[in-house]
CSV table of C-alpha atoms in Angstrom, one decimal:
chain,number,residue,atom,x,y,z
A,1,UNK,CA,122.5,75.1,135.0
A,2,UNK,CA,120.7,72.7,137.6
A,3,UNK,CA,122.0,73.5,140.7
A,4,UNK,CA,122.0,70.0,141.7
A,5,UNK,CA,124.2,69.1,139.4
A,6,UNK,CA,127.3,71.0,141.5
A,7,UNK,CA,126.7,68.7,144.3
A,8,UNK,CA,127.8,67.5,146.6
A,9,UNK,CA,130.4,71.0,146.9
A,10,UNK,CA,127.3,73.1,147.4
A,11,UNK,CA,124.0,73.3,149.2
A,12,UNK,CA,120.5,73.6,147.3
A,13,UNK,CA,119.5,77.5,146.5
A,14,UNK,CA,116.6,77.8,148.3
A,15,UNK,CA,113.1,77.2,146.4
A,16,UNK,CA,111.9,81.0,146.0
A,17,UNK,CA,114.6,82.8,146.9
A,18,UNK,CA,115.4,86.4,145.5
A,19,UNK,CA,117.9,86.5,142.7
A,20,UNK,CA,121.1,88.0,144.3
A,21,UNK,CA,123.5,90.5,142.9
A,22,UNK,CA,126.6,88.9,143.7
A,23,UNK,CA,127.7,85.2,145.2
A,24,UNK,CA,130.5,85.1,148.6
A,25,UNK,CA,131.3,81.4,148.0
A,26,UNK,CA,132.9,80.8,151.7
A,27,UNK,CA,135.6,78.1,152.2
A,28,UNK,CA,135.8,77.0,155.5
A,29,UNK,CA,138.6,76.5,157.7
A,30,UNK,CA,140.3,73.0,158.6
A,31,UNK,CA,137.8,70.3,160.3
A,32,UNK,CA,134.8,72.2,159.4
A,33,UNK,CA,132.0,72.0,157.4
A,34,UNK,CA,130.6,74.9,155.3
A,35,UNK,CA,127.7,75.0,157.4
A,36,UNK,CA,129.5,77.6,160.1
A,37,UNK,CA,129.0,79.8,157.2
A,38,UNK,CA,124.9,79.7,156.9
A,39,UNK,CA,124.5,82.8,159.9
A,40,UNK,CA,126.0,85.2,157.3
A,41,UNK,CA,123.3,85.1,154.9
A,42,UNK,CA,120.8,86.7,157.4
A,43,UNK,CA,123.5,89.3,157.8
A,44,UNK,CA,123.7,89.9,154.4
A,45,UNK,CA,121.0,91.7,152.3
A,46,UNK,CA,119.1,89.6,150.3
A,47,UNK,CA,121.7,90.9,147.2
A,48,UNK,CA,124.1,88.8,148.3
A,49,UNK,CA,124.0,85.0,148.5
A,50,UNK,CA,126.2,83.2,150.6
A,51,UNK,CA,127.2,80.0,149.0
A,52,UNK,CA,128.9,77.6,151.5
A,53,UNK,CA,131.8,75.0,150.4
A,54,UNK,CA,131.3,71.7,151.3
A,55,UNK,CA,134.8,70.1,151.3
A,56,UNK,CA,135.4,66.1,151.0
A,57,UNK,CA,135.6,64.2,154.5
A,58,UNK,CA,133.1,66.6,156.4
A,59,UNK,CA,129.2,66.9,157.0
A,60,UNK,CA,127.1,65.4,154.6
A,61,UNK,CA,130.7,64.4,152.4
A,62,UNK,CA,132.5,62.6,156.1
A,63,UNK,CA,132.7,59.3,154.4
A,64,UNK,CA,134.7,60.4,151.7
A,65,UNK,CA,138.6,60.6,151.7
A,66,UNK,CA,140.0,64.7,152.8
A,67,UNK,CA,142.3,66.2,150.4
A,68,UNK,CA,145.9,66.9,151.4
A,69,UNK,CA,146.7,69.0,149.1
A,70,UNK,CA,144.8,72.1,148.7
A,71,UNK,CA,146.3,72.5,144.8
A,72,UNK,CA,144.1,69.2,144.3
A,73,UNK,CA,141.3,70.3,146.2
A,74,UNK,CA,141.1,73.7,143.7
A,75,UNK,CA,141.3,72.0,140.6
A,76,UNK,CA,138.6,69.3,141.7
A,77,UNK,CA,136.4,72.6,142.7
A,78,UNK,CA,137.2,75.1,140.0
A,79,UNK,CA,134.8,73.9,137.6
A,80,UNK,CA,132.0,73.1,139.5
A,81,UNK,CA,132.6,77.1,141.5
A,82,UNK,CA,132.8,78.6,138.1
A,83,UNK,CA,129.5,77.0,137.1
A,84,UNK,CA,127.6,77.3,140.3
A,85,UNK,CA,128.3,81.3,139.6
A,86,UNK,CA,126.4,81.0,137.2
A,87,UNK,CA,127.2,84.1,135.4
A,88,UNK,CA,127.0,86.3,138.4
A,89,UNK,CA,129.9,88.2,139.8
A,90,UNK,CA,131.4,86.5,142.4
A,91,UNK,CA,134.1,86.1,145.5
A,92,UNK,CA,136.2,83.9,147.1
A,93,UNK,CA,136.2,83.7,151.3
A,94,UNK,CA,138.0,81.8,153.0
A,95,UNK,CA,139.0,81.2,156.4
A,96,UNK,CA,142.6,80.1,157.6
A,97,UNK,CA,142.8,76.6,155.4
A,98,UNK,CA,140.2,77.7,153.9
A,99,UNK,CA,142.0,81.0,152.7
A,100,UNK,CA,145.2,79.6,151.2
A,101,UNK,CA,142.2,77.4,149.3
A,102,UNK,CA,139.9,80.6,148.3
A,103,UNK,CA,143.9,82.1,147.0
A,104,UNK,CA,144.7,79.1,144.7
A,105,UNK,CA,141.5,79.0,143.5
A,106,UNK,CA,141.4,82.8,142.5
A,107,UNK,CA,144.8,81.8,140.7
A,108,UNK,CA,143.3,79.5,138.8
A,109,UNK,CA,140.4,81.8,137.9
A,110,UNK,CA,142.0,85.0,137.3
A,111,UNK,CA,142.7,83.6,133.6
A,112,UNK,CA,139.0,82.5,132.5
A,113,UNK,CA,136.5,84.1,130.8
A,114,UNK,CA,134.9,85.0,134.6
A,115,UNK,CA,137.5,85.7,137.4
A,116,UNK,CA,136.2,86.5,140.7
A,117,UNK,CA,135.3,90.1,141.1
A,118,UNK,CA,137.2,89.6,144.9
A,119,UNK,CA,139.1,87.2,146.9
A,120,UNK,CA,138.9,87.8,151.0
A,121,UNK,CA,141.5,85.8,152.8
A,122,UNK,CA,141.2,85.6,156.8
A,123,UNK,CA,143.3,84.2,159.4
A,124,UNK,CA,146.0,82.6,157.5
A,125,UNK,CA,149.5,83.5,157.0
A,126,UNK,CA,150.1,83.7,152.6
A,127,UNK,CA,151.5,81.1,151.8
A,128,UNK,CA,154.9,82.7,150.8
A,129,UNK,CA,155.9,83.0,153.7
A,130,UNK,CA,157.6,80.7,156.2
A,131,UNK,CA,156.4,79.4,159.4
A,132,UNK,CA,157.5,80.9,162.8
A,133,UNK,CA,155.8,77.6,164.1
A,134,UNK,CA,156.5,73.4,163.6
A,135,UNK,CA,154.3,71.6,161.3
A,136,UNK,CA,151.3,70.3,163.2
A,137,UNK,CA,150.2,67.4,160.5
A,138,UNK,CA,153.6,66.0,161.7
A,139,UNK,CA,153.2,66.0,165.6
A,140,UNK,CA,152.5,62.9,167.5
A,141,UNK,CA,148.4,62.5,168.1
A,142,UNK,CA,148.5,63.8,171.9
A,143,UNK,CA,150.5,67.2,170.7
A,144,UNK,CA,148.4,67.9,167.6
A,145,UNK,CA,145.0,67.4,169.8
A,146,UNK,CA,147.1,70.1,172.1
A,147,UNK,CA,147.8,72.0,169.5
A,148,UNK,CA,144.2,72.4,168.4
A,149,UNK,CA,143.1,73.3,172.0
A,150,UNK,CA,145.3,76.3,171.7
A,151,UNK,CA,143.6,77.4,168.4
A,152,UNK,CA,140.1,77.1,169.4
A,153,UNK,CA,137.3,75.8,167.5
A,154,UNK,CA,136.5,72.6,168.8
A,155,UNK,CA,134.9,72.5,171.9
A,156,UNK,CA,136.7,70.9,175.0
A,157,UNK,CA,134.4,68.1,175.0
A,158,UNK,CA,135.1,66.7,172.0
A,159,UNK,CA,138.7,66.6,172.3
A,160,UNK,CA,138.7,64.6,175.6
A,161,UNK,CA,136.1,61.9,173.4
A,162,UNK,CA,138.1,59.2,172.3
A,163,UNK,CA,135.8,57.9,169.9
A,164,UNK,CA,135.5,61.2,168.4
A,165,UNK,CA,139.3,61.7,168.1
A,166,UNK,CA,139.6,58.5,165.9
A,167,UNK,CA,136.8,59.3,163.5
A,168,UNK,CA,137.9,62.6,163.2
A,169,UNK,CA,141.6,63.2,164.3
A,170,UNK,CA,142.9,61.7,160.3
A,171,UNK,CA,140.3,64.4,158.9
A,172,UNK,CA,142.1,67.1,160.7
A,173,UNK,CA,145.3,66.1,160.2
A,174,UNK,CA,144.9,65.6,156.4
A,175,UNK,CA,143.1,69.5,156.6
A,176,UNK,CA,146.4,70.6,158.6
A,177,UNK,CA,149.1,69.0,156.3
A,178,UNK,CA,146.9,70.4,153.3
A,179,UNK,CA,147.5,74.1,154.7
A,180,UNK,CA,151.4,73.6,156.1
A,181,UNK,CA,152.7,71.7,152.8
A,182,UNK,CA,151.3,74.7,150.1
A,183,UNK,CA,153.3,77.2,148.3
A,184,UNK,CA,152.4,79.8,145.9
A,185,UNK,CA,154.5,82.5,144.8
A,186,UNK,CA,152.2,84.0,142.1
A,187,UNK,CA,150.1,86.6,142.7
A,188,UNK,CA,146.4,87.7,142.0
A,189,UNK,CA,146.5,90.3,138.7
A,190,UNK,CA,145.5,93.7,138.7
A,191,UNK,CA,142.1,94.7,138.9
A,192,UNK,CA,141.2,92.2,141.3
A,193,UNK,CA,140.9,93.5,144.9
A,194,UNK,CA,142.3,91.4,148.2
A,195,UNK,CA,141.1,91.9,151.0
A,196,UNK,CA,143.1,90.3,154.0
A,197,UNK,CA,142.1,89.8,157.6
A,198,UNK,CA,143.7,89.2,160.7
A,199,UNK,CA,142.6,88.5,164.6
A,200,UNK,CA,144.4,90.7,167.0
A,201,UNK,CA,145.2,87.6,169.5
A,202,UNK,CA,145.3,85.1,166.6
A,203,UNK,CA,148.0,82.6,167.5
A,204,UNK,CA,148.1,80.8,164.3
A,205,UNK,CA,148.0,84.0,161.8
A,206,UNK,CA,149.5,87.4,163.9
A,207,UNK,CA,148.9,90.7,161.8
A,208,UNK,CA,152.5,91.4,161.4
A,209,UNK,CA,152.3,88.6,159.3
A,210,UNK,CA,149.3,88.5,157.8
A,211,UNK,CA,150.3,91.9,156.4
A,212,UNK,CA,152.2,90.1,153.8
A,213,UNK,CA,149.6,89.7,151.7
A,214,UNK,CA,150.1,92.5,150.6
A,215,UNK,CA,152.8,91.2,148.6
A,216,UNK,CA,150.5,89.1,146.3
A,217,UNK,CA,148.1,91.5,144.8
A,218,UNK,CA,148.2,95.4,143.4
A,219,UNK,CA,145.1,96.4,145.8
A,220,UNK,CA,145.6,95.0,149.0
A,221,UNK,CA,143.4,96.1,152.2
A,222,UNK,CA,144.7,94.4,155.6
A,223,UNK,CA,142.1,94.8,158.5
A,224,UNK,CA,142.8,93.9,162.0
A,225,UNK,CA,139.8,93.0,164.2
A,226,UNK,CA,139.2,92.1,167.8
A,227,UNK,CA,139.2,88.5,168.7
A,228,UNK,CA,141.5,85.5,168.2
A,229,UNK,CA,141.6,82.7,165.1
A,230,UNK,CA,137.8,82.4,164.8
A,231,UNK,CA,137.5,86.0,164.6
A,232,UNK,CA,134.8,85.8,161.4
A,233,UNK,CA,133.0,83.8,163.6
A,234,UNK,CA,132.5,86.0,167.1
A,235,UNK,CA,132.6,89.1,164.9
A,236,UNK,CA,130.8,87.9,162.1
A,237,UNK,CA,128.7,91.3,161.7
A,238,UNK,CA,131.6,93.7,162.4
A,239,UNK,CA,133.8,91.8,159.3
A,240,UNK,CA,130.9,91.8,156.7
A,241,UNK,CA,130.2,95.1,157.3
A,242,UNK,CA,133.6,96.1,156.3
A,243,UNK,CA,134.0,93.6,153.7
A,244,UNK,CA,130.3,95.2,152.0
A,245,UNK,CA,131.6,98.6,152.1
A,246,UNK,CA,134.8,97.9,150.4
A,247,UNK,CA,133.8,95.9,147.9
A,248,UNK,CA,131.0,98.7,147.3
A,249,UNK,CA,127.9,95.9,147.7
């Protein structure tokens, strides 16, 4: 299979590179491209590829429409993440939108003739349960930029740029009603191991709830790690460490 073919929801492998072990396709959280991802690789022994998601409407795909719905988001990317596996084992990351994503699409997979070999969900609350908090997709533009100050993530700057907030603001909110409007009830089947993390100060995912998880698989592990929503991020090293040793890489 030619990787190019899989474009644009992946980047190129690298001309020369090793043949890995195992793929961590990463799906990144609302508003971002996959490219926060690229660090990990050099974190990573050279057994384990890190393969980025490039979602519509950011990076090198921002002229093309965002999804609100993640259900249509994973059956647009099933096919192409099942080939790009190419035979390899692989697993699903995501982070916060990017989780409740990485979850449908290990639904969809658990039935084929590959299913991932994991699925890591961080910084998201499963999507069973309700809300403690109002829906941000719906809040006028001043409270949803506010609302996105509190999370984190996008530097100050930016959000005081008002030519920045309209090219990007309907982007975001399309990536927020996406996360707040799904609902699964299913959960994964045995035999495939969840691993579910949470940010100690995280104000959008707290570990009491993100505990739940544990409702939607038969081998659950819930870590809690220092930091707030973009834990991965500012303990990247810390959270693959513990993610290599219990999936035995």
């Amino acid at each position: 299979m030619s990787v190019t073919t899989e474009q644009p929801w992946f980047p190129r492998a690298l001309p020369g590179a090793p043949c890995p072990q195992v793929r961590l396709f990463c799906v990144p959280h609302g508003g971002a491209g996959g490219s926060v991802f690229r660090p990990w690789q050099s974190l990573l022994g050279p057994g384990t590829e890190v393969v980025p998601v490039q979602l519509p409407g950011r990076e090198i795909r921002v002229t093309e429409p965002a999804e609100r719905s993640v259900a249509r988001l994973a059956e647009r990317l099933e096919g192409p993440l099942a080939r790009r596996a190419e035979g390899l084992p692989y697993v699903l990351f995501g982070h916060s939108m990017g989780a409740l994503l990485a979850y449908e699409l290990a639904l969809a997979l658990q039935e084929s003739d590959r299913p991932p070999a994991a699925l890591v969900v961080s910084g998201s609350v499963p999507p069973h349960v309700p809300r403690r908090t109002p829906a941000m997709h719906r809040l006028p533009d001043a409270e949803f930029v506010a609302g996105l100050r509190r999370l984190g993530g996008v530097p100050p700057e930016l959000l005081a740029d008002e030519e920045w907030l309209a090219l990007f603001l309907p982007q975001l909110r399309a990536d927020f009603e996406a996360a707040e409007t799904y609902r699964a009830l299913d959960a994964l089947r045995p035999g495939i191991p969840l691993l579910a993390l949470a940010g100690a100060d995280d104000p959008a995912a707290a570990p009491d709830e993100v505990e739940h998880w544990r409702d939607l698989g038969t081998d659950v592990t819930v870590r809690v790690f220092d930091g707030d929503h973009f834990f991965v991020f500012t303990s990247a090293e810390a959270v693959l460490t513990f993610v290599a040793r219990e999936l035995a890489w």
